[in-house]
C-alpha atoms as an extended CHARMM CRD file, in Angstrom:
* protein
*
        88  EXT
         1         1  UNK       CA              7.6500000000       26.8380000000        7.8050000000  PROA      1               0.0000000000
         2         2  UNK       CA              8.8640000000       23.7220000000        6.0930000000  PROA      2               0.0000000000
         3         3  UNK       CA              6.0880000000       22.0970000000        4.0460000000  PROA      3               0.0000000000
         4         4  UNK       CA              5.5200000000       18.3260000000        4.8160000000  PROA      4               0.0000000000
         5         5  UNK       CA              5.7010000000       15.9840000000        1.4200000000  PROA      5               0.0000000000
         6         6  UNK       CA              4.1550000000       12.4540000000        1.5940000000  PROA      6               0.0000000000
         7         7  UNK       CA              6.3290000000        9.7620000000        2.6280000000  PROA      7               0.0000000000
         8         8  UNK       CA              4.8710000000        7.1690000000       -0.2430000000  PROA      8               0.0000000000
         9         9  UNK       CA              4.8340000000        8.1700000000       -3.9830000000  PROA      9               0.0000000000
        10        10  UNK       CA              2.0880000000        7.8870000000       -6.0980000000  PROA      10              0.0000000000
        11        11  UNK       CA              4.1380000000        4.8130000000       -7.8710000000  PROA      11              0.0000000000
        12        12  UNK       CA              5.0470000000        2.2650000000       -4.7020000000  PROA      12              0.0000000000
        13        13  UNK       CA              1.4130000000        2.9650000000       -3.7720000000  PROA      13              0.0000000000
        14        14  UNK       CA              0.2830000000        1.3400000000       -7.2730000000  PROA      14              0.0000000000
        15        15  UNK       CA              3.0270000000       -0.9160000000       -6.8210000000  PROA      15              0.0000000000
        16        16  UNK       CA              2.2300000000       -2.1800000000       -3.6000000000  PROA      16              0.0000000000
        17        17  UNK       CA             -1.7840000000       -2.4710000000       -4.2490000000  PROA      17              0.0000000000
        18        18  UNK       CA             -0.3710000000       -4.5330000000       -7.6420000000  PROA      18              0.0000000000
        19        19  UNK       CA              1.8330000000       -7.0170000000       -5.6710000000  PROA      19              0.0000000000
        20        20  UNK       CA             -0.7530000000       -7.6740000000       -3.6280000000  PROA      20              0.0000000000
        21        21  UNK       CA             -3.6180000000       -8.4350000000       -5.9820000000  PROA      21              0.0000000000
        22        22  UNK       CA             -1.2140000000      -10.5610000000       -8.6860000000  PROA      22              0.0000000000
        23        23  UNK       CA             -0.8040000000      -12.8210000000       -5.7840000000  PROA      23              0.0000000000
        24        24  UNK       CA             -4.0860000000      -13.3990000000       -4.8960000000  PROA      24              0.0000000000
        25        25  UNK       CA             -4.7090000000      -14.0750000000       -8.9890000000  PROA      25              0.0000000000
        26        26  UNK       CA             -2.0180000000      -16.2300000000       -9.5760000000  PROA      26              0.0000000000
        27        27  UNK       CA             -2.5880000000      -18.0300000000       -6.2370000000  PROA      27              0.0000000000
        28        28  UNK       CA             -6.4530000000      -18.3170000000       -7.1270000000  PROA      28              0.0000000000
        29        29  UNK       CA             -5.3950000000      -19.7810000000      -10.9710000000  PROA      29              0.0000000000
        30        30  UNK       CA             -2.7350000000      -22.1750000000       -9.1210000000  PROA      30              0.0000000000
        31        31  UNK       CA             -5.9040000000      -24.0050000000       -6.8700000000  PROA      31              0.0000000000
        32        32  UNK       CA             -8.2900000000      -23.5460000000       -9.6740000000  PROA      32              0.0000000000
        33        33  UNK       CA             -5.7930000000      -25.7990000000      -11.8420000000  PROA      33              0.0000000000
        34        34  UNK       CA             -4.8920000000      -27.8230000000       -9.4400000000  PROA      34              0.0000000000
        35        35  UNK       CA             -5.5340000000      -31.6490000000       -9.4460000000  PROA      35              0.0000000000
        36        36  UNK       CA             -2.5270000000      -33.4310000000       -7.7600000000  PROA      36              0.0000000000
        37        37  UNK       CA              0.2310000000      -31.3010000000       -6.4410000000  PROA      37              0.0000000000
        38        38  UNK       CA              3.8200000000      -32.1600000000       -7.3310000000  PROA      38              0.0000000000
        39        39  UNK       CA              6.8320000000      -31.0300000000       -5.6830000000  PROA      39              0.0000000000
        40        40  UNK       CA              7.5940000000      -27.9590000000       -8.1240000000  PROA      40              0.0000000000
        41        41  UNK       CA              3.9530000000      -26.9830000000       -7.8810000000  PROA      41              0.0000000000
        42        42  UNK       CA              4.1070000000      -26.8800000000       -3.8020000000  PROA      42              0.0000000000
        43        43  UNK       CA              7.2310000000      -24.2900000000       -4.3730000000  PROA      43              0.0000000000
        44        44  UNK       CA              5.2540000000      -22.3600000000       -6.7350000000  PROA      44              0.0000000000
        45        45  UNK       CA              2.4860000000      -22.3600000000       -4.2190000000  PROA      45              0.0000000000
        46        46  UNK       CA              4.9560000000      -21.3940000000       -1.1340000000  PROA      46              0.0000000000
        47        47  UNK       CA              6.4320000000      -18.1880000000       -3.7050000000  PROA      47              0.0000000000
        48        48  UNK       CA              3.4900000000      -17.0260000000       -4.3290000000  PROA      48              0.0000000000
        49        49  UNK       CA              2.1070000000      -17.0390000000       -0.7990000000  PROA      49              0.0000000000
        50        50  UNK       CA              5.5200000000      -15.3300000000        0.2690000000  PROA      50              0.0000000000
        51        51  UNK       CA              3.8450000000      -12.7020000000       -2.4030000000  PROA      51              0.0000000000
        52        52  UNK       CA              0.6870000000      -12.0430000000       -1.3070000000  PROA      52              0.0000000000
        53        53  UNK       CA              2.1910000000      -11.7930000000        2.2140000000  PROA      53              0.0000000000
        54        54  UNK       CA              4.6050000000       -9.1880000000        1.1630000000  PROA      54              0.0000000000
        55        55  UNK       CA              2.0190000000       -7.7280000000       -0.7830000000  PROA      55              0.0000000000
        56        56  UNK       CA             -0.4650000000       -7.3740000000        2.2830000000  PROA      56              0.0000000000
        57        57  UNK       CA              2.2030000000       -6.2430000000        4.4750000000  PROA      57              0.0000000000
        58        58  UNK       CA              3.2030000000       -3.4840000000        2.0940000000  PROA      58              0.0000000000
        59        59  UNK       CA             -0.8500000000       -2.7290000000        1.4110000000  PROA      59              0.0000000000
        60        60  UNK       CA             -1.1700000000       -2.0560000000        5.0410000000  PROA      60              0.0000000000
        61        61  UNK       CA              2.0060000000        0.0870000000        5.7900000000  PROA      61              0.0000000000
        62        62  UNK       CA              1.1040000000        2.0830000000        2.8250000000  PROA      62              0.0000000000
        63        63  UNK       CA             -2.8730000000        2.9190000000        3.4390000000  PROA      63              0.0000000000
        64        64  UNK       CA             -1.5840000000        3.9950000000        6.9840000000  PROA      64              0.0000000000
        65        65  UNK       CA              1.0190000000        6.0650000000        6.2000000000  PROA      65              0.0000000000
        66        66  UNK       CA             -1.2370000000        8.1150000000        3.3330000000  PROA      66              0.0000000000
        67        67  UNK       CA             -3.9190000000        8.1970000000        6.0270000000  PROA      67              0.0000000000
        68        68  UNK       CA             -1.6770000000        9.9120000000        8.9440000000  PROA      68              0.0000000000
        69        69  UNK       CA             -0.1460000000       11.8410000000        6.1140000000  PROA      69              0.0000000000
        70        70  UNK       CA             -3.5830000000       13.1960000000        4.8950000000  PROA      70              0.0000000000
        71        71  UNK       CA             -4.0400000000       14.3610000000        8.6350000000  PROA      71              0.0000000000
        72        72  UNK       CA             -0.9290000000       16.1440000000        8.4540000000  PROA      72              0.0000000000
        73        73  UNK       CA             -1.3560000000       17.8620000000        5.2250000000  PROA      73              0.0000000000
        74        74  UNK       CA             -4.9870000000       19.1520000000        6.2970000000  PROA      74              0.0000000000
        75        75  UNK       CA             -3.9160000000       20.3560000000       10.1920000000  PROA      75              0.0000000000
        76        76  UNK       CA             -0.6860000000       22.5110000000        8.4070000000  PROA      76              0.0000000000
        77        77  UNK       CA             -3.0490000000       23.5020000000        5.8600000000  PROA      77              0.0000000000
        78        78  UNK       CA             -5.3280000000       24.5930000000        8.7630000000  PROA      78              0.0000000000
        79        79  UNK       CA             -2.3950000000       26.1220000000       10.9180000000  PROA      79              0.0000000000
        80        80  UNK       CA             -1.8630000000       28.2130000000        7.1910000000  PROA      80              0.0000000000
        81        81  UNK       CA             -5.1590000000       29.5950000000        7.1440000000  PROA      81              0.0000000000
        82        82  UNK       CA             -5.2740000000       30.5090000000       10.7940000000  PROA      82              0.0000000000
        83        83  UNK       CA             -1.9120000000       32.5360000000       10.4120000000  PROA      83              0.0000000000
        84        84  UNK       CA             -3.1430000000       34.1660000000        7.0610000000  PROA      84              0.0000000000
        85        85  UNK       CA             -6.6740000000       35.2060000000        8.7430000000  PROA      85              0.0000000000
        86        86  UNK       CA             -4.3670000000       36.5140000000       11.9740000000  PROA      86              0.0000000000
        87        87  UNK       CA             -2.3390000000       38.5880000000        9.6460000000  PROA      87              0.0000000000
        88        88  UNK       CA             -5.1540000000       40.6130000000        8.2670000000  PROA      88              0.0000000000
């Protein structure tokens, strides 16, 4: 039987939690400094909101996809003991 891996490594899981949480820090410094918004600050503000959107995006796809793949680690870990106990 073919053993199933996980389908996010333990790095673009860090990764993607980081992304997310610089751009909620550097958009949280950007309207605690703010006082007048110029036209270069509004870009910065759009980039970093593209950022935290990526950021939440990737969050979400990745907390799933551990989830379902902590399901499907325990049932063939199950399945494994059930044939083990069946072969005694």
């Amino acid at each position: 039987m073919q053993r199933y891996r996980r389908r996010n490594t333990t790095a673009f899981t860090v990764l993607a939690y980081f992304t997310f949480f610089a751009g909620v820090f550097l958009f949280s410094i950007g309207l605690y400094n703010e006082d007048s918004l110029q036209l270069n600050e509004k870009g910065y503000y759009i980039a970093v909101m593209i950022l935290v959107a990526v950021g939440a995006i990737l969050t979400q796809k990745v907390t799933r996809d551990n989830a379902e793949d902590n399901e499907i680690m325990a049932e063939q870990e199950r399945r494994q003991n059930q044939s083990i106990k069946l072969d005694d």
